[in-house]
PDB file of C-alpha atoms in Angstrom:
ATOM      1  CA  UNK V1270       0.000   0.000   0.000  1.00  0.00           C
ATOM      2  CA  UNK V1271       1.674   3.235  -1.350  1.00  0.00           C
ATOM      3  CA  UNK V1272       0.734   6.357   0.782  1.00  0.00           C
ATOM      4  CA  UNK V1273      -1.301   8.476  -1.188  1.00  0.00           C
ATOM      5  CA  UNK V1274      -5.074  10.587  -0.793  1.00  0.00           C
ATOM      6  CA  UNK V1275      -6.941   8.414  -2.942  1.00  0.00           C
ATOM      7  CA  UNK V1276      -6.207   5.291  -1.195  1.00  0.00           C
ATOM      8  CA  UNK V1277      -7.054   7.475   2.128  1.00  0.00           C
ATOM      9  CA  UNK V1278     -10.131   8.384   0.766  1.00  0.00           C
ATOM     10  CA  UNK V1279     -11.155   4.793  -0.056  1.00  0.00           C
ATOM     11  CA  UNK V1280     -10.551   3.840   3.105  1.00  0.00           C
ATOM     12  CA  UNK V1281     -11.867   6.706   5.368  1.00  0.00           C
ATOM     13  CA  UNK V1282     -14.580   4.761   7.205  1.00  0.00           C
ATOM     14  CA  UNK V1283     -12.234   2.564   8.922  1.00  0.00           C
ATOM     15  CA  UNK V1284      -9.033   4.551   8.827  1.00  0.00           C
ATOM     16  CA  UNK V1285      -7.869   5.078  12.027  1.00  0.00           C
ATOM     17  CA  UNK V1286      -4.541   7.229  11.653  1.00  0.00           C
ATOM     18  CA  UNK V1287      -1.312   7.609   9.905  1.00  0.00           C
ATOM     19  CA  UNK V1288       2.377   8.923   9.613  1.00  0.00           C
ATOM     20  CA  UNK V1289       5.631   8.895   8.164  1.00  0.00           C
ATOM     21  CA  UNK V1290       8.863   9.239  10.250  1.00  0.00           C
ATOM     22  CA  UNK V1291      12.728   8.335  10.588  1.00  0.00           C
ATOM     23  CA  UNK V1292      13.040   5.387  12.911  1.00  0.00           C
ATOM     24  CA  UNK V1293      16.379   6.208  14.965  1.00  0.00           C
ATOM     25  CA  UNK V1294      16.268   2.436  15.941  1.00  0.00           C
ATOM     26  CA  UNK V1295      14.483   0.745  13.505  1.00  0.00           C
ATOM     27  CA  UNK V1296      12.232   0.300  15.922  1.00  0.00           C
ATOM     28  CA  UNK V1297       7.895   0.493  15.893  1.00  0.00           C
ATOM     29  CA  UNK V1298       5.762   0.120  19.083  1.00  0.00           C
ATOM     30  CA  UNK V1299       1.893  -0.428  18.896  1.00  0.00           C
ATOM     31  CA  UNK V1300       0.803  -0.865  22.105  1.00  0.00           C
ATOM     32  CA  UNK V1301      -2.034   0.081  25.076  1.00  0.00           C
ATOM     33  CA  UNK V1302      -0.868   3.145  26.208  1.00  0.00           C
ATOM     34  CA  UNK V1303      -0.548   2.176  29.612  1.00  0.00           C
ATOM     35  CA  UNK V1304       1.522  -1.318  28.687  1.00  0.00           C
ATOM     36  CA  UNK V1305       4.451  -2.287  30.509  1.00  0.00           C
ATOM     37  CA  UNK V1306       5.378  -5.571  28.472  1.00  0.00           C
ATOM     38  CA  UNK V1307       8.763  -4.909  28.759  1.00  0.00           C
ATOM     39  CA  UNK V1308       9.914  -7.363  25.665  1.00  0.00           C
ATOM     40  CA  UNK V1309      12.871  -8.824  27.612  1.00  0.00           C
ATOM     41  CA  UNK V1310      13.641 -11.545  25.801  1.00  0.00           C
ATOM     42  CA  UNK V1311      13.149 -10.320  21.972  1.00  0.00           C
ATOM     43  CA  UNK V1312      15.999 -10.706  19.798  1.00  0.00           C
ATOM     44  CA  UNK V1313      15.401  -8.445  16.724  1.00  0.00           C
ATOM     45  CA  UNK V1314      17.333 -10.673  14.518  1.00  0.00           C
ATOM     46  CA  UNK V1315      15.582 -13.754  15.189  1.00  0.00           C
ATOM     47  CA  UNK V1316      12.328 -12.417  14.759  1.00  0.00           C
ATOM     48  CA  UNK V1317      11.534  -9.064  13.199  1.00  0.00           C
ATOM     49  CA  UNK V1318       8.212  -9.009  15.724  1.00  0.00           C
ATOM     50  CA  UNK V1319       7.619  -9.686  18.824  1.00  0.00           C
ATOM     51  CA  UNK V1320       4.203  -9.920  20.820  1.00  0.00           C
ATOM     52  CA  UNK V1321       3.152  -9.263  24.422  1.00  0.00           C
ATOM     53  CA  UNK V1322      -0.317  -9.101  26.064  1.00  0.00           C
ATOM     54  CA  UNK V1323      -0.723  -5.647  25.067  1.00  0.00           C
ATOM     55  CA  UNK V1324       1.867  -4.787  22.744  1.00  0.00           C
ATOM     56  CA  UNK V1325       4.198  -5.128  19.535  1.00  0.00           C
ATOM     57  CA  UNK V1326       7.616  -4.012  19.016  1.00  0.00           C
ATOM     58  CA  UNK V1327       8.169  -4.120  15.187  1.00  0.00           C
ATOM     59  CA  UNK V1328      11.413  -4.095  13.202  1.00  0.00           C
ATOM     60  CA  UNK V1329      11.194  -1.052  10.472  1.00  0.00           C
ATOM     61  CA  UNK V1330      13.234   0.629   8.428  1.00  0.00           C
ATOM     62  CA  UNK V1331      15.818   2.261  10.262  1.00  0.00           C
ATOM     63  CA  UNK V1332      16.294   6.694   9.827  1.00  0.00           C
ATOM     64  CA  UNK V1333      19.726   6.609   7.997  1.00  0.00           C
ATOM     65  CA  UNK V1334      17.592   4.439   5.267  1.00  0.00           C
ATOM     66  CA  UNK V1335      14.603   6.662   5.042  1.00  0.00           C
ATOM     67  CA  UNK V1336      11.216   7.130   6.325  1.00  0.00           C
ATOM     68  CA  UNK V1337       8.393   4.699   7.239  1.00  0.00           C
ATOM     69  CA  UNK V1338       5.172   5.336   6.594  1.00  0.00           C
ATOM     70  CA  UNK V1339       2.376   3.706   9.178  1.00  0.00           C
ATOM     71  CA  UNK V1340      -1.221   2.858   8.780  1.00  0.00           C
ATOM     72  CA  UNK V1341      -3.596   1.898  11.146  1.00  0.00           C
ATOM     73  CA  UNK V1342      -6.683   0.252  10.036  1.00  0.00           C
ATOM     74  CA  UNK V1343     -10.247  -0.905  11.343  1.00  0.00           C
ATOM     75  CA  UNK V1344     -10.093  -4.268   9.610  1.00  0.00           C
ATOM     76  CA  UNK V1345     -10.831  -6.858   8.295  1.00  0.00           C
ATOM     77  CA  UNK V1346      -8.923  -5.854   5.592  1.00  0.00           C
ATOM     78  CA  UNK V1347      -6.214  -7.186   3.416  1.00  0.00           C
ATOM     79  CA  UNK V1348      -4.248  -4.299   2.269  1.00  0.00           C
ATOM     80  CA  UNK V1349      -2.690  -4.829  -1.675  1.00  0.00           C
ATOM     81  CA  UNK V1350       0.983  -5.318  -2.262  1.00  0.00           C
ATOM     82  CA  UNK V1351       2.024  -5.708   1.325  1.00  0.00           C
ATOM     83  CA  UNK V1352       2.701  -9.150   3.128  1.00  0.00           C
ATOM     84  CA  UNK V1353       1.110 -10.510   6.213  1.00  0.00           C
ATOM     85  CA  UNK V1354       4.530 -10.298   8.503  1.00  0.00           C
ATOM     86  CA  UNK V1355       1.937 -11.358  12.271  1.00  0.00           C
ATOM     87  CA  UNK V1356      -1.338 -12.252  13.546  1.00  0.00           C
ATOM     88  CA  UNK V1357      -2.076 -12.218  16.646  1.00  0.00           C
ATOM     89  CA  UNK V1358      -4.435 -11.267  19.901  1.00  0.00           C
ATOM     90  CA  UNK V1359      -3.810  -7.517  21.054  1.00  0.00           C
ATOM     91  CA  UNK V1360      -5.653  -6.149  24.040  1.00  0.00           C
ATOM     92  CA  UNK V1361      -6.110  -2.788  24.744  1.00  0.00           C
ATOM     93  CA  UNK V1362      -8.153  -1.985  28.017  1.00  0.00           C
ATOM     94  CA  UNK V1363      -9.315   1.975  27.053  1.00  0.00           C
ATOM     95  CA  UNK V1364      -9.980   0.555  23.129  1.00  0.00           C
ATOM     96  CA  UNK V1365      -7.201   2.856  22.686  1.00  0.00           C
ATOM     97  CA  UNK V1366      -3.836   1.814  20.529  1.00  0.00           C
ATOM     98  CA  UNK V1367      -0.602   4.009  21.059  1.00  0.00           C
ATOM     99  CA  UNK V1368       1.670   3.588  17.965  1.00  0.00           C
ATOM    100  CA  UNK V1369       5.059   5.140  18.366  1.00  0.00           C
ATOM    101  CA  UNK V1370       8.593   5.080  18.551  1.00  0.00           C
ATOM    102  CA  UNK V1371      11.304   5.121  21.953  1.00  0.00           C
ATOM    103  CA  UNK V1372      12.552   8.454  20.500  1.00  0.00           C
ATOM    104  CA  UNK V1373       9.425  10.779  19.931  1.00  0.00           C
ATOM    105  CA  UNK V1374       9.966  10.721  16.392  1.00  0.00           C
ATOM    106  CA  UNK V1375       6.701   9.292  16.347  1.00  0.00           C
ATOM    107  CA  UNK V1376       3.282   9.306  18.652  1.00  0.00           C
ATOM    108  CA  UNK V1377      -0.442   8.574  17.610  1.00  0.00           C
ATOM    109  CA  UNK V1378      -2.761   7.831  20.037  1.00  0.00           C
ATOM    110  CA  UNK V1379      -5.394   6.241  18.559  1.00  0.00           C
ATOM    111  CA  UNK V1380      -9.199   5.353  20.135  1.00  0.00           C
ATOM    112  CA  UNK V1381     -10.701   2.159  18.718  1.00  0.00           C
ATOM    113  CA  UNK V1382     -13.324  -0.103  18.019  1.00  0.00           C
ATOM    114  CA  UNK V1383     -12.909  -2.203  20.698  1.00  0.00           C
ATOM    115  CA  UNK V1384     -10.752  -3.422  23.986  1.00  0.00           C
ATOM    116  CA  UNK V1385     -10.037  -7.184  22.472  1.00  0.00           C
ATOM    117  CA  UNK V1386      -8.722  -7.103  18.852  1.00  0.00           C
ATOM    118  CA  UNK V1387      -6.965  -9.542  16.139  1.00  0.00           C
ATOM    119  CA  UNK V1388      -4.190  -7.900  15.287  1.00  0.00           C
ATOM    120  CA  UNK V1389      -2.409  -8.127  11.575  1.00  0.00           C
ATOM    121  CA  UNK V1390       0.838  -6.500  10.670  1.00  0.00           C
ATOM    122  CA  UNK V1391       1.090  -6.115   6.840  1.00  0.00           C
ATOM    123  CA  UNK V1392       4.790  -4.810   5.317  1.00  0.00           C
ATOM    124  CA  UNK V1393       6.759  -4.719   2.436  1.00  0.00           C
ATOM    125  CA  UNK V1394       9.880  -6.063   3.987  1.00  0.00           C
ATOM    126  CA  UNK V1395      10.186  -9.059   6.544  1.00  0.00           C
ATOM    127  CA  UNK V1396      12.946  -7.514   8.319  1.00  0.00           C
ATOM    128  CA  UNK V1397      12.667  -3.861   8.085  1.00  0.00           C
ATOM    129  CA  UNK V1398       9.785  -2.381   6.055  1.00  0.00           C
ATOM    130  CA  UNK V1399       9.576   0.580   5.182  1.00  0.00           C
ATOM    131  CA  UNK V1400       5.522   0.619   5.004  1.00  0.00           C
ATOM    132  CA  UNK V1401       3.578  -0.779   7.908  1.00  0.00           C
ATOM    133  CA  UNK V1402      -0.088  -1.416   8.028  1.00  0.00           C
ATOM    134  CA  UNK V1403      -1.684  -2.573  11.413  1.00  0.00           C
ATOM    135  CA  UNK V1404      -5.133  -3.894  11.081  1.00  0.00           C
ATOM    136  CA  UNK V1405      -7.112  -4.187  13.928  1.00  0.00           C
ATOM    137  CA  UNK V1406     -10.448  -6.480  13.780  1.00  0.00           C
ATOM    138  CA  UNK V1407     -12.720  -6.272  16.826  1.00  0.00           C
ATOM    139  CA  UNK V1408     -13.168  -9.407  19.110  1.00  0.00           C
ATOM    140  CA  UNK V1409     -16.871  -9.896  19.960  1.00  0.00           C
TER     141      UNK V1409
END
């Protein structure tokens, strides 16, 4: 999925929020805003994500390499050209998702459809993409 209006536009009823930054650290965090997974034992280069109760840290593009550019998403929804890089179970207590990154570069706060979601991270790049769309699906 290419950043542009038009695919904004065709996706405005369930877009939740967007931006494009430098990643110091290569580094994406969509979380509850008041998680404190700590991610201990994730090793970046054995897998490029890594899943807590309430949160993701994602491998991205890192800043001397160019920008990212972040979607989120009221799914389902399969965006085109990207690949499925997770699935998962994400819960968020407010129905709130915080996506941002360790050094400011980066902070959405984002309300929700609901407090239990599926999660899907799409991206162009196993290891470090530089587009990212989370899709969040509402548990019943």
């Amino acid at each position: 999925m290419t950043f542009n209006l038009s695919n904004v536009a065709l996706l405005a009823d369930s877009f939740y929020g967007a931006g494009m930054v430098r990643f110091a650290h290569g580094l994406l965090v969509a979380s509850a805003p008041t998680s404190t997974d700590a991610h201990n034992e994730w090793d970046p280069g054995v897998a490029p994500i890594h899943a807590g109760p309430d949160s993701l840290y994602i491998s991205v593009r890192q800043a001397a390499s160019g920008h990212v550019g972040v979607v989120c998403i009221e799914g389902p929804y399969s965006p085109p050209g990207l690949d499925k890089l997770f699935a998962g179970e994400i819960s968020l207590p407010d129905a709130s998702l915080a996506i941002y990154d360790p050094n400011g570069a980066m902070g959405l706060r984002l309300p929700v459809a609901g407090k239990r979601n599926r999660i899907e991270v799409y991206g162009d790049d196993p290891e470090e993409s530089s587009q990212v769309c989370i899709v969040l699906t509402e548990i019943a």
